Tab-separated table of C-alpha atoms in Angstrom:
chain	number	residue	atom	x	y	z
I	5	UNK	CA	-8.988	18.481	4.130
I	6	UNK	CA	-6.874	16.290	6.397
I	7	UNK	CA	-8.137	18.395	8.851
I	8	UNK	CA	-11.634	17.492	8.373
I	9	UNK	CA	-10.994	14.335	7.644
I	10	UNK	CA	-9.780	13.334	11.272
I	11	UNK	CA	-11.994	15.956	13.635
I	12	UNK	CA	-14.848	13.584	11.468
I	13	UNK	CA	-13.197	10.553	12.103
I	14	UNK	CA	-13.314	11.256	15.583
I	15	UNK	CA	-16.977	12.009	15.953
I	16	UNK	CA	-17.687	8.674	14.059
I	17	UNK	CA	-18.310	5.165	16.597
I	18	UNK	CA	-15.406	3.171	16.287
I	19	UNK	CA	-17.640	0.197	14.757
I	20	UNK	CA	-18.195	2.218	11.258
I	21	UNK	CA	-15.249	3.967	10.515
I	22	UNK	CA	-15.008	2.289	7.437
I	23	UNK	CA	-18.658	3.936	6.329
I	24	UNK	CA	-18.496	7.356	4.601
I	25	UNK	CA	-21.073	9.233	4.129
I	26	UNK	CA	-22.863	7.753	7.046
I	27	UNK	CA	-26.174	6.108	6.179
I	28	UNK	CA	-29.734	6.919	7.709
I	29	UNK	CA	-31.138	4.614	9.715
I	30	UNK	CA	-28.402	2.548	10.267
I	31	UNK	CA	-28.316	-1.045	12.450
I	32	UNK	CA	-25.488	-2.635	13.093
I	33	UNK	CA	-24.580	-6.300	15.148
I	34	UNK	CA	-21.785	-7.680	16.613
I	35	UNK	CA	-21.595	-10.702	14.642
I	36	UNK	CA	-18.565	-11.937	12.192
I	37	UNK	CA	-19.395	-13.117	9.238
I	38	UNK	CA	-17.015	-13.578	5.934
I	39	UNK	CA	-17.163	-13.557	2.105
I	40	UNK	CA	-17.770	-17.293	0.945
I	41	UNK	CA	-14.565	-17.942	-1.658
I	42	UNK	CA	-17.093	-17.754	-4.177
I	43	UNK	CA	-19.347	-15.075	-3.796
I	44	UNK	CA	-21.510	-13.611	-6.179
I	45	UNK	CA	-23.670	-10.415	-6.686
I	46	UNK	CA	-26.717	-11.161	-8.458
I	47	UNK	CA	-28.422	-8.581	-10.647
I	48	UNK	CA	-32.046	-9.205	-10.388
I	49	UNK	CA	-32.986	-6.979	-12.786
I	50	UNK	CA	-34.485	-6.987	-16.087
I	51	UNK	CA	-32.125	-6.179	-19.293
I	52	UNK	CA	-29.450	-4.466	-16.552
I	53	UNK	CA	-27.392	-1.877	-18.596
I	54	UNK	CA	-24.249	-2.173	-19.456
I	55	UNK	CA	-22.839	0.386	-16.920
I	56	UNK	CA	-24.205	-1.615	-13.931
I	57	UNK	CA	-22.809	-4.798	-15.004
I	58	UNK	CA	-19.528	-3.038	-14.722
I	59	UNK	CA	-20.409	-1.177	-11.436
I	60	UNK	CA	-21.471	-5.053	-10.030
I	61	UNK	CA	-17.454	-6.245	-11.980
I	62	UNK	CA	-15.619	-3.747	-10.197
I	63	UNK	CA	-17.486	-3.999	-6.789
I	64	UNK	CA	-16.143	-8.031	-7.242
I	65	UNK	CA	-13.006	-6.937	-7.840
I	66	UNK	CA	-12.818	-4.223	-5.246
I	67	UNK	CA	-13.767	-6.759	-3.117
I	68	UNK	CA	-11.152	-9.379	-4.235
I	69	UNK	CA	-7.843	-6.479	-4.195
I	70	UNK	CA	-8.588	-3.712	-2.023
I	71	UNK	CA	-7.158	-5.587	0.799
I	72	UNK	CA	-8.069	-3.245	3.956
I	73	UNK	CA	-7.738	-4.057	7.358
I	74	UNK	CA	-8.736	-2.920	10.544
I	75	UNK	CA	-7.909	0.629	11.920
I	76	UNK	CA	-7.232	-0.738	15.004
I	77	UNK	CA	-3.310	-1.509	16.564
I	78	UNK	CA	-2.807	-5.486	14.837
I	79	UNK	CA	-4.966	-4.672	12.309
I	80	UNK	CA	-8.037	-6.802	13.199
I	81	UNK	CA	-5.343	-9.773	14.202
I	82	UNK	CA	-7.789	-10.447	17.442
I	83	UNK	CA	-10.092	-11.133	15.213
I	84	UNK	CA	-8.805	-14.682	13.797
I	85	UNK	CA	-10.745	-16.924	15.709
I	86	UNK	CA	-13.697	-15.134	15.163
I	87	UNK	CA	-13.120	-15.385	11.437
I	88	UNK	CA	-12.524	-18.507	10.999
I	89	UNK	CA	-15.622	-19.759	12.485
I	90	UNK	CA	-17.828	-17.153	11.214
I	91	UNK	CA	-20.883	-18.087	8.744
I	92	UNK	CA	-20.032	-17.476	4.905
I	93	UNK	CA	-22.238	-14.635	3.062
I	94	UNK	CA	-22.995	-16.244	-0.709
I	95	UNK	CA	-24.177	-13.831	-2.438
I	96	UNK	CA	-25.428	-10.166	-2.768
I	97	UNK	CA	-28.879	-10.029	-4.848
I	98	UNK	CA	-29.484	-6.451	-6.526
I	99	UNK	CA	-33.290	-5.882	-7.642
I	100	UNK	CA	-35.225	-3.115	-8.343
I	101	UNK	CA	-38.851	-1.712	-6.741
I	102	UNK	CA	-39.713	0.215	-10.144
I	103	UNK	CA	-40.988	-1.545	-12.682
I	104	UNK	CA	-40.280	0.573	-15.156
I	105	UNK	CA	-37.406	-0.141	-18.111
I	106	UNK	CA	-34.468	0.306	-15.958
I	107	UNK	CA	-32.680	3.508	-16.955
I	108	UNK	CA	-28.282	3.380	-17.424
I	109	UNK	CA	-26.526	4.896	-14.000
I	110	UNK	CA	-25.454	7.503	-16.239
I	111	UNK	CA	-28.767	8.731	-17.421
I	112	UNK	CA	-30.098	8.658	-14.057
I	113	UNK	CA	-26.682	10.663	-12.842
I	114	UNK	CA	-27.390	13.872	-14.914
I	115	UNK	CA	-31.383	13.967	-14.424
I	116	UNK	CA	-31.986	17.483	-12.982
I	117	UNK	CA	-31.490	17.879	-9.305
I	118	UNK	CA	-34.237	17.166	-7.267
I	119	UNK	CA	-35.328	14.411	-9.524
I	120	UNK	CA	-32.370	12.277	-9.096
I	121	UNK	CA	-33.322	9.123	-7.345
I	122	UNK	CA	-30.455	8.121	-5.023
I	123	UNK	CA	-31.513	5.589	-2.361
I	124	UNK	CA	-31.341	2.260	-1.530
I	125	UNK	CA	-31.560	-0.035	1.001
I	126	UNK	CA	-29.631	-2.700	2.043
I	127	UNK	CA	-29.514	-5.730	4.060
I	128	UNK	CA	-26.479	-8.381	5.697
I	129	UNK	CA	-27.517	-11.446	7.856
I	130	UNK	CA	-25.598	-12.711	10.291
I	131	UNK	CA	-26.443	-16.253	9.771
I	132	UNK	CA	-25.013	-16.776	6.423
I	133	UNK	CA	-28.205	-16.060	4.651
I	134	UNK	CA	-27.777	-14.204	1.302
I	135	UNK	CA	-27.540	-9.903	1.392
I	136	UNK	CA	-30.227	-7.674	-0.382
I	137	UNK	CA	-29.940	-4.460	-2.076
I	138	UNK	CA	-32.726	-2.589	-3.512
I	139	UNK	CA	-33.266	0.511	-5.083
I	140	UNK	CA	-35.900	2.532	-7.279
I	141	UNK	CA	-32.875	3.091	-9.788
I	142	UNK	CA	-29.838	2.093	-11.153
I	143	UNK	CA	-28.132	4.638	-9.757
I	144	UNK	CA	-29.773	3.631	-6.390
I	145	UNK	CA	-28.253	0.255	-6.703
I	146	UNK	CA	-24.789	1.798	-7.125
I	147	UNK	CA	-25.221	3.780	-4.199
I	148	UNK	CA	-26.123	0.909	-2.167
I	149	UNK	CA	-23.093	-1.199	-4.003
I	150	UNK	CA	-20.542	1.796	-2.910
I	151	UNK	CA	-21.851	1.382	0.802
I	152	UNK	CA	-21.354	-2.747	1.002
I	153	UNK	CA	-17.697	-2.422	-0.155
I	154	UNK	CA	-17.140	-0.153	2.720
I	155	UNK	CA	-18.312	-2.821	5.301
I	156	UNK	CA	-15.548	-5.195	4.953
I	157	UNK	CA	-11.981	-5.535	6.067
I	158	UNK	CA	-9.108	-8.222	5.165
I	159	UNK	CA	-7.005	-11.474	7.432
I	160	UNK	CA	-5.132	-13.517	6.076
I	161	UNK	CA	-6.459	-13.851	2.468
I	162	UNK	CA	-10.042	-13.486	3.760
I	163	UNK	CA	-12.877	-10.473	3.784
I	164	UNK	CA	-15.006	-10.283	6.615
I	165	UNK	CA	-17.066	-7.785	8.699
I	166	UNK	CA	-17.692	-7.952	12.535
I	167	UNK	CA	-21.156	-5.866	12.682
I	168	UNK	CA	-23.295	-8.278	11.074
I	169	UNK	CA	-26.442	-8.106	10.628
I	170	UNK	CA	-26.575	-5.021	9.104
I	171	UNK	CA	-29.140	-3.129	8.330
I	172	UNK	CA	-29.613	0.060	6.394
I	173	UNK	CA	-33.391	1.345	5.924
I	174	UNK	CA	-34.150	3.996	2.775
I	175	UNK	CA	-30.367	5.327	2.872
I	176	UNK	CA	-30.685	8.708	0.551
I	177	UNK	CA	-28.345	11.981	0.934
I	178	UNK	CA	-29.399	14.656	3.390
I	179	UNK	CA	-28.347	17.209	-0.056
I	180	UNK	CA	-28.911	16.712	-3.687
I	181	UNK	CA	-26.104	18.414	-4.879
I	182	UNK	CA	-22.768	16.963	-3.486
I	183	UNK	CA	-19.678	18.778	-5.842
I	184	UNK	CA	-16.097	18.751	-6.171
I	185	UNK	CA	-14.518	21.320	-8.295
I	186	UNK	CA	-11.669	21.497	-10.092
I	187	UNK	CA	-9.577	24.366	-11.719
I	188	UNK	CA	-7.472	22.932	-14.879
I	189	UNK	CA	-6.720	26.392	-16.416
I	190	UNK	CA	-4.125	27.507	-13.522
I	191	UNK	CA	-3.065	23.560	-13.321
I	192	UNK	CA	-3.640	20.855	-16.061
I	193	UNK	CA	-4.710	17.772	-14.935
I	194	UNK	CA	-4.152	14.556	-17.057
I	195	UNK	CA	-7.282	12.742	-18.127
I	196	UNK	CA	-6.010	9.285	-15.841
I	197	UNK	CA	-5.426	12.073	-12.766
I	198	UNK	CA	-9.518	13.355	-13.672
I	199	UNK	CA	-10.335	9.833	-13.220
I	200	UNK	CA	-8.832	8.987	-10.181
I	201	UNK	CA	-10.473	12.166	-9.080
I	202	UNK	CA	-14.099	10.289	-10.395
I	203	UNK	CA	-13.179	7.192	-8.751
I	204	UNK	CA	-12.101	9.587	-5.433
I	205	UNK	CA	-15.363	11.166	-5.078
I	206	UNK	CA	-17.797	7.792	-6.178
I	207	UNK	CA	-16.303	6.208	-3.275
I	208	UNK	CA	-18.195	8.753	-0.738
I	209	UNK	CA	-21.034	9.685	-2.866
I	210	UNK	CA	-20.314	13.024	-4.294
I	211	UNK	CA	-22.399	13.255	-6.837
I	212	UNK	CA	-21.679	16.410	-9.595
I	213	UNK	CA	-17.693	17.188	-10.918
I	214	UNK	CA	-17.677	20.760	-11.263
I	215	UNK	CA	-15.245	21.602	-14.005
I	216	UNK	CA	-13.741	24.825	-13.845
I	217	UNK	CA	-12.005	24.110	-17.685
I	218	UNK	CA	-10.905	27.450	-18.810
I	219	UNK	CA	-10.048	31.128	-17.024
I	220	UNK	CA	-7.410	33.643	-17.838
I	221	UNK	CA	-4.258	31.689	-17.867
I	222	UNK	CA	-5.155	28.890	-20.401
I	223	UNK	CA	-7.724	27.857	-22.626
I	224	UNK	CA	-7.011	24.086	-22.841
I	225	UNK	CA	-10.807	22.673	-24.214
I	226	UNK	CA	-11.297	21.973	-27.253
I	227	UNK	CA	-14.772	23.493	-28.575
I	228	UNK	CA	-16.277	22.522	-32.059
I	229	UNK	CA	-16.113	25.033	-34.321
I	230	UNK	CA	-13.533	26.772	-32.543
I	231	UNK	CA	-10.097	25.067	-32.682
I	232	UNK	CA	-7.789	28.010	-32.406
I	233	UNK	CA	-8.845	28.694	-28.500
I	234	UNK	CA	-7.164	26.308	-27.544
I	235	UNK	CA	-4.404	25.421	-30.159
I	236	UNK	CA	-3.692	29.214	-29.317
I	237	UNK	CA	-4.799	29.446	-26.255
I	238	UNK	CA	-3.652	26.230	-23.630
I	239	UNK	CA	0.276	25.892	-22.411
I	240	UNK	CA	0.830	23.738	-25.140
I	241	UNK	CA	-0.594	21.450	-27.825
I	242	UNK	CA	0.183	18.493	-24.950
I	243	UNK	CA	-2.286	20.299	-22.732
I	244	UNK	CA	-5.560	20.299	-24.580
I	245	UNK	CA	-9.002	18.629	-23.756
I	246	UNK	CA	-9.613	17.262	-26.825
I	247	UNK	CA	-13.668	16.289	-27.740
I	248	UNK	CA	-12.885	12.456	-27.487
I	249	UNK	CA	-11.177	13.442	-24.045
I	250	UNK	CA	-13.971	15.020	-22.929
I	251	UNK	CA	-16.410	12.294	-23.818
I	252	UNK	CA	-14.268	9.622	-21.939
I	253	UNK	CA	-14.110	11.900	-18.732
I	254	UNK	CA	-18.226	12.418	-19.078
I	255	UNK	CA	-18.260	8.880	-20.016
I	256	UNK	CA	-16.460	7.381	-17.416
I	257	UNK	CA	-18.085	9.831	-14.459
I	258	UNK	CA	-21.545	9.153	-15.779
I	259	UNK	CA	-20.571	5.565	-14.693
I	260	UNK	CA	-19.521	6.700	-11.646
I	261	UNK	CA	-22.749	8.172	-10.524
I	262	UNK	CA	-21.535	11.673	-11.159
I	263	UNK	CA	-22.603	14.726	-13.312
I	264	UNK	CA	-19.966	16.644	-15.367
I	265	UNK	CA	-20.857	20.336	-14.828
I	266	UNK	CA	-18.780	22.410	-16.900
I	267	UNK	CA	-18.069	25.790	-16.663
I	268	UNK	CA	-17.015	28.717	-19.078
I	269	UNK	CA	-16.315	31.136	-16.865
I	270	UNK	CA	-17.459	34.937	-18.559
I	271	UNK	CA	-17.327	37.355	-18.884
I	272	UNK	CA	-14.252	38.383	-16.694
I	273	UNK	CA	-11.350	35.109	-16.629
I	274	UNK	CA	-11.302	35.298	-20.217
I	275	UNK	CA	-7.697	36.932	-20.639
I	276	UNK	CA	-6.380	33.278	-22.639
I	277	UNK	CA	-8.960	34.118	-25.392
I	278	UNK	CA	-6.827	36.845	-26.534
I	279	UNK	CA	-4.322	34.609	-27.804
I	280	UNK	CA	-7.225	34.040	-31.185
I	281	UNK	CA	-9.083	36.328	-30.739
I	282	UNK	CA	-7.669	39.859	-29.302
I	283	UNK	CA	-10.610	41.844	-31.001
I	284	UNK	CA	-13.136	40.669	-28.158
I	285	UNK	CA	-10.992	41.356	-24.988
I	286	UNK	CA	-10.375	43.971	-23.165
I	287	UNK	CA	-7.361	45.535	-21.246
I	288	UNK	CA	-5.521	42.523	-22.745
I	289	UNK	CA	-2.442	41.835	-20.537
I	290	UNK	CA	-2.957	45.416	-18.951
I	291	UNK	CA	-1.011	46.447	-16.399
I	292	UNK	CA	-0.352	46.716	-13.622
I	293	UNK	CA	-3.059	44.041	-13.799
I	294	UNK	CA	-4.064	44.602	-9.886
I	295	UNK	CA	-5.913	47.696	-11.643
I	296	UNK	CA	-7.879	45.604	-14.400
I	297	UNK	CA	-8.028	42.050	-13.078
I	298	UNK	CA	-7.954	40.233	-9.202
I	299	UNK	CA	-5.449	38.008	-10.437
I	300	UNK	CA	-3.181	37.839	-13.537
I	301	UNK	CA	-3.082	38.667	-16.507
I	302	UNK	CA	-5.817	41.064	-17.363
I	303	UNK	CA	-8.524	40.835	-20.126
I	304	UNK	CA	-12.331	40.484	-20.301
I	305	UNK	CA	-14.651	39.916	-22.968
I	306	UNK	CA	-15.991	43.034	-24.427
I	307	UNK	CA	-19.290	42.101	-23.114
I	308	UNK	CA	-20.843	45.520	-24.840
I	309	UNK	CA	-20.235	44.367	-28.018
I	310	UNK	CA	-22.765	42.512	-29.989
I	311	UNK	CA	-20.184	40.421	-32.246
I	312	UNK	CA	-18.550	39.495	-28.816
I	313	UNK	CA	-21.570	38.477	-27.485
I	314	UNK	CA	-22.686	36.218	-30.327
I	315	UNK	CA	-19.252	35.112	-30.133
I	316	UNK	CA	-19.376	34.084	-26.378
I	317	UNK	CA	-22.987	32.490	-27.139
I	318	UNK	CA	-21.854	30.617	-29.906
I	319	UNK	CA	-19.184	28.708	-28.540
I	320	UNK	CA	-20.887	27.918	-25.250
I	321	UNK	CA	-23.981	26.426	-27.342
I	322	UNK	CA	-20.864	24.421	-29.265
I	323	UNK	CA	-19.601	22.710	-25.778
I	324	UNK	CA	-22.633	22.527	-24.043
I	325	UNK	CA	-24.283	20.811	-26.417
I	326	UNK	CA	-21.740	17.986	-26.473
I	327	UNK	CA	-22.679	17.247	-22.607
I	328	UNK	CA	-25.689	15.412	-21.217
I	329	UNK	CA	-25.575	17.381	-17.870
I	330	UNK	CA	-29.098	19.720	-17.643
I	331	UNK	CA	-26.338	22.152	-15.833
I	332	UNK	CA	-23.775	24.289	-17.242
I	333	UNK	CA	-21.791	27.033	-15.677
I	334	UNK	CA	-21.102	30.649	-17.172
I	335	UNK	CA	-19.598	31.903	-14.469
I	336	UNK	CA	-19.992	35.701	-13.995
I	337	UNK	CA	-17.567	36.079	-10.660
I	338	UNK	CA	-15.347	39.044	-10.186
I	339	UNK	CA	-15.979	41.342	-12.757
I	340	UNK	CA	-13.651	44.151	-12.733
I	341	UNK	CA	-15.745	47.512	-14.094
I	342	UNK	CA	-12.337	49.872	-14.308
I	343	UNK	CA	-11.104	47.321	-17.435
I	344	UNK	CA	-14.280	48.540	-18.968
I	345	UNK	CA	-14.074	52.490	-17.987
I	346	UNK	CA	-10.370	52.025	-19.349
I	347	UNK	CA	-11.184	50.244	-22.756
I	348	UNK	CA	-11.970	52.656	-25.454
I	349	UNK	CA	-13.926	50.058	-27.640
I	350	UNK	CA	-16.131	49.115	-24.778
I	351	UNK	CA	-17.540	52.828	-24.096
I	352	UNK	CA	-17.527	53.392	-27.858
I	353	UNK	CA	-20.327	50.518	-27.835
I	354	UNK	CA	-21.464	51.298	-24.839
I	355	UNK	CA	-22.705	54.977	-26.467
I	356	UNK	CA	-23.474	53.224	-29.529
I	357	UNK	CA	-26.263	51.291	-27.420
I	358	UNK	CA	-27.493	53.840	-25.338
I	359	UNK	CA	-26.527	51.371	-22.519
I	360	UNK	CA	-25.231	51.456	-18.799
I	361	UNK	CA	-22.326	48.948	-17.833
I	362	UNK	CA	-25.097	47.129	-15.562
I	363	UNK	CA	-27.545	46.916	-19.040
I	364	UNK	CA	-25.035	45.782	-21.475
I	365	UNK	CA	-23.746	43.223	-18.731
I	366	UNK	CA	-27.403	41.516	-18.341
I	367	UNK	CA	-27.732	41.801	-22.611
I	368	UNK	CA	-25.047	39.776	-22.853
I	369	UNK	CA	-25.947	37.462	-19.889
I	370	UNK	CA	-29.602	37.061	-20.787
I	371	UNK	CA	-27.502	35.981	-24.928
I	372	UNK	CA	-25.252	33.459	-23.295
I	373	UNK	CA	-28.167	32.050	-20.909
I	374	UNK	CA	-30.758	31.817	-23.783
I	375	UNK	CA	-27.802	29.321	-25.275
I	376	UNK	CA	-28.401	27.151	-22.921
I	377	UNK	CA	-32.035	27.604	-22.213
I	378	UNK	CA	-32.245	26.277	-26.133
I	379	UNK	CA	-30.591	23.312	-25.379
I	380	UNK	CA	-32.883	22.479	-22.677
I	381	UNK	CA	-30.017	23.184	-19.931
I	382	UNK	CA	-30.487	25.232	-16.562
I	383	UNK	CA	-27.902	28.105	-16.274
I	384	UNK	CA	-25.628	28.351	-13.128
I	385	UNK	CA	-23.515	31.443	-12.232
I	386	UNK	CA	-21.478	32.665	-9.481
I	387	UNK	CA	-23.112	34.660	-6.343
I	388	UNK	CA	-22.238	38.068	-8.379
I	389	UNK	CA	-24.422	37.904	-10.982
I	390	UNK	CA	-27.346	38.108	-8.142
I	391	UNK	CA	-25.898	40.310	-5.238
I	392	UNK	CA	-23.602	43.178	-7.271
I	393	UNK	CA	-25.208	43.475	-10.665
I	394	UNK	CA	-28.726	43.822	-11.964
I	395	UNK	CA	-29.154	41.479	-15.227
I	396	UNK	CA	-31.842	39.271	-15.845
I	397	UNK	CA	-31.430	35.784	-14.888
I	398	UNK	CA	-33.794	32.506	-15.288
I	399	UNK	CA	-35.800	31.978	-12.958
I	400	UNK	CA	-34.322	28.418	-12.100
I	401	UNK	CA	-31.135	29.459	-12.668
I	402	UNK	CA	-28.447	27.732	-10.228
I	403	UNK	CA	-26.358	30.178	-7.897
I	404	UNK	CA	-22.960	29.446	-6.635
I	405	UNK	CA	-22.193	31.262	-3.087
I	406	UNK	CA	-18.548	30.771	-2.294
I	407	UNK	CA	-17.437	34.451	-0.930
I	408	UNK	CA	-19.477	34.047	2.459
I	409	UNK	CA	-21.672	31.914	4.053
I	410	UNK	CA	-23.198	35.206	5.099
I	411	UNK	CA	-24.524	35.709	1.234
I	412	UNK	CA	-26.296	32.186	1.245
I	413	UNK	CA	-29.314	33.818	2.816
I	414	UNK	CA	-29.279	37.093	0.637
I	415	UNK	CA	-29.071	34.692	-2.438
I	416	UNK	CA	-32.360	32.800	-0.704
I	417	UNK	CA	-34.305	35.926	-0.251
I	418	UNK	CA	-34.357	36.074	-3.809
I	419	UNK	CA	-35.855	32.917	-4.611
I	420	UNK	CA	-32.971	31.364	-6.571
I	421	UNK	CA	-31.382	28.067	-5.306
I	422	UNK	CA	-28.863	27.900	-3.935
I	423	UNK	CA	-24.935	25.098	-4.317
I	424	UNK	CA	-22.968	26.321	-0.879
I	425	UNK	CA	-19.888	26.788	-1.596
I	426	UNK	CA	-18.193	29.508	1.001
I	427	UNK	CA	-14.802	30.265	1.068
I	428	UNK	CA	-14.460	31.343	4.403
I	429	UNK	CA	-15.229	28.032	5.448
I	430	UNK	CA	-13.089	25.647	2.964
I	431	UNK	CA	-11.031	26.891	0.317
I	432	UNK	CA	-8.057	25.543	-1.470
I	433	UNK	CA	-6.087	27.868	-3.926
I	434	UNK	CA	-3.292	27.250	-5.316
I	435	UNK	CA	-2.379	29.383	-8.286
I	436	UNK	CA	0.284	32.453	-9.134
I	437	UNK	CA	1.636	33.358	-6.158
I	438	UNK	CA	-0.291	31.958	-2.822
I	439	UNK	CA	-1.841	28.666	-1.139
I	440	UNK	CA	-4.747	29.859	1.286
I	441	UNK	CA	-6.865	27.124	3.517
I	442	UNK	CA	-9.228	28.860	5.579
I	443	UNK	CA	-10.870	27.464	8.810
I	444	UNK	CA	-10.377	24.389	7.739
C-alpha cells in the first residue's frame, strides 16, 4: 500500500495533496483564506438526524485538533504573512436539494448499490463570504463534509487554506462499490482497532467494510441461536464478536458512511465448526491437509447432507438478519472436491440423492441463498461459484473476482455484476506461514 500510496502522490498537483479521492470538476484559486476563531457549520436542514449532527461535531473538532501542516520543507512557514492577512471564512452552511424527510447517513449507507446517493457539491470564497455544501442526501452531505476537512492545513494555532475559492461541481465516485476487507478468523481484531479501521476508510470515501468474520481457523461471531460456534469455536472466550459488538461496529460504520458486508464463508473454510459440531464437516483436521484443504487445517461442510444444509441456512438467516446491509457474503471460494471423494458420509448421501458433487453443491447453494433472498438481502459469492461449478445462482447475485483480473470479463459475459477484487494486482496475506504483496 505504501507503494501506491506515493507513485499516487506523485501523479497528484502539488496544490491538492491534501484531497483524496480527488473530486470531479474541481476549481481551485490561489487565495489564503483562514477559519474565523469562531466558525460554525450550519445544518440547514429540516429535523437533521442524529448521526449528522455528530458527523457536523466531529468535522468541528477535526477541524479544531487535527493540526496538519503543509507537506512542503517549513511546513507552510512561508506562508505567515499570507495568513495573517487573509479574509476569515464564518461559517459552512449544509442544506439539502430533496425535499423529502431527510433519511439518517446510515440508512442511506446500506441502500442497495446503485441507489446510493453520494454527491455533493461544495463551495469556498475567497473573500470571506460564508462556504456551501449541498447534497440530495445525508450521506451526500457527509461526503462533501469529509472533502472540506481535507482542504485545510495548520500555523501557529490557526487553520487556513491557500487555494481559495474553491469550487467543487456534482462531486460523486467514478464506482459504487468502494471495499476494504478484513480477515478476523486468521487474526482477531479488537472492536477499537475495527473502528479505527471505519474511521481509516471514511476519511477517503470507501464506502462498504467487507467482513471476512469466520474461516477455518476460528469461529469468533457470535450467532443467535448458536452460541457454541463460537464459545467452541474462536481462540478463546476473549476473542468473540459478541451481538452487542457487532451492533456497535454496524452502528458506528453506518455513521461513517459505510456498509457492513459480512461474510460466512461456505461451504469450504469451515474447518472451526468442527469444534460443535463435528457431524457436519468433513475430512476434519485431515492430513496431510495440502490433500483436503489450500491452507490449514482441513474440513468442509458436508454440503450433501440435508441436516447440514438446513444447518448452514439456519444460522446464516440468524446473523444476517441482525444486519441492515441488503448484501451478505456466503462465500463459495476454493472448494476442495478430493475432501468430498475421501469422506465416506458425503458419498453415502451423495447415492442417497441420486446426486453429482456439482448438483448437491448448487442444492445447498440455491438453500443458503434462498436465506437471504427471504430476508430481502442480495447474495454475494466468490468468482468460483460462477467460473468452476454449475449451481444456480440469483440472478442479481454479487460476484467477487479476486484470482485474476483476467476472470472479470468471463464473470461479465455472464451477466452477473461484478466487485474487482484481483489478486494479482493487490493482495495482502498474512496468515500460517507466508506474507505475499503482489505488483503492488
Amino acid at each position: 500500500m505504501f507503494t501506491l500510496l506515493l507513485l499516487g502522490a506523485a501523479l497528484l498537483p502539488s496544490s491538492v495533496l491534501g484531497l483524496w479521492p480527488i473530486p470531479r470538476n474541481l476549481q481551485l484559486g490561489t487565495s489564503f483564506v483562514k477559519l474565523a476563531p469562531t466558525f460554525d457549520i450550519t445544518i440547514n436542514v429540516n429535523s437533521p438526524p442524529q448521526d449528522l449532527l455528530d458527523a457536523v461535531s466531529r468535522t468541528k473538532e477535526y477541524l479544531l485538533t487535527d493540526k496538519l501542516q503543509r507537506l512542503v520543507v517549513g511546513r507552510g512557514d512561508s506562508d505567515s504573512a499570507s495568513v495573517g492577512s487573509a479574509p476569515t471564512l464564518p461559517d459552512l452552511t449544509l442544506s439539502l436539494l430533496s425535499s423529502a424527510p431527510p433519511r439518517a447517513i446510515a440508512v442511506e449507507a446500506v441502500q442497495p448499490i446503485g441507489a446510493r446517493s453520494e454527491e455533493y457539491s461544495l463551495t469556498i470564497p475567497s473573500d470571506g463570504t460564508a462556504a456551501t455544501l449541498t447534497a440530495n442526501s445525508t450521506l451526500g452531505l457527509y461526503r462533501g463534509l469529509t472533502t472540506f476537512g481535507q482542504l485545510w492545513y495548520e500555523l501557529a494555532g490557526v487553520t487556513y487554506t491557500y487555494q481559495a475559492p474553491v469550487k467543487i461541481e456534482n462531486d460523486m465516485p467514478a464506482f459504487p462499490y468502494r471495499g476494504f476487507m478484513l480477515d478476523t478468523s486468521r487474526n482477531f481484531f479488537p472492536v477499537a482497532d475495527i473502528k479505527r479501521t471505519l474511521d481509516a476508510m471514511s476519511w477517503v470515501k470507501i464506502n462498504t467494510f467487507h467482513w471476512h468474520v469466520v474461516d477455518s481457523q476460528s469461529f469468533p461471531l457470535e450467532i443467535p441461536g448458536f452460541p457454541e460456534l463460537s464459545s467452541k469455536g474462536a481462540y478463546s472466550s476473549g476473542e468473540i464478536y459478541s451481538s452487542v459488538d457487532v451492533k456497535d461496529i454496524v452502528t458506528y460504520a453506518g455513521a461513517r458512511g459505510i456498509d457492513v458486508l459480512m461474510e460466512i464463508d461456505t461451504p469450504g473454510h469451515t474447518a472451526a465448526i468442527s469444534a460443535s459440531h463435528p457431524e457436519h464437516i468433513a475430512c476434519n483436521q485431515a492430513s496431510p491437509w495440502t490433500d483436503f484443504a489450500n491452507e490449514p487445517p482441513a474440513g468442509q461442510l458436508r454440503l450433501a447432507s440435508a441436516a447440514t444444509t438446513n444447518f448452514t441456512a439456519e444460522l446464516i438467516s440468524s446473523i444476517a438478519g441482525t444486519l441492515p446491509s441488503s448484501l451478505f457474503s456466503t462465500g463459495g471460494d476454493e472448494l476442495n472436491t478430493n475432501c468430498y471423494a475421501k469422506d465416506s458420509q458425503t458419498q453415502a448421501d451423495l447415492k442417497s440423492n441420486g446426486h453429482t458433487l456439482e448438483q448437491a453443491l448448487s442444492v445447498f447453494v440455491q438453500a443458503t441463498h434462498k436465506s437471504l433472498t427471504d430476508l430481502g438481502k442480495t447474495p454475494v459469492v466468490w468468482e468460483e461459484m460462477v467460473l468452476e461449478h454449475t449451481v444456480t445462482l440469483p440472478k442479481n447475485a454479487v460476484v467477487m473476482v479476486w484470482i485474476s483480473s483476467e476472470n472479470a470479463a468471463k464473470v461479465a459475459a455472464k451477466d452477473f455484476r461484478i466487485v474487482h477484487t484481483p489478486s494479482d494486482y493487490f493482495y495482502l496475506v498474512k496468515t500460517f506461514v507466508f506474507t505475499t504483496w503482489l505488483k503492488a
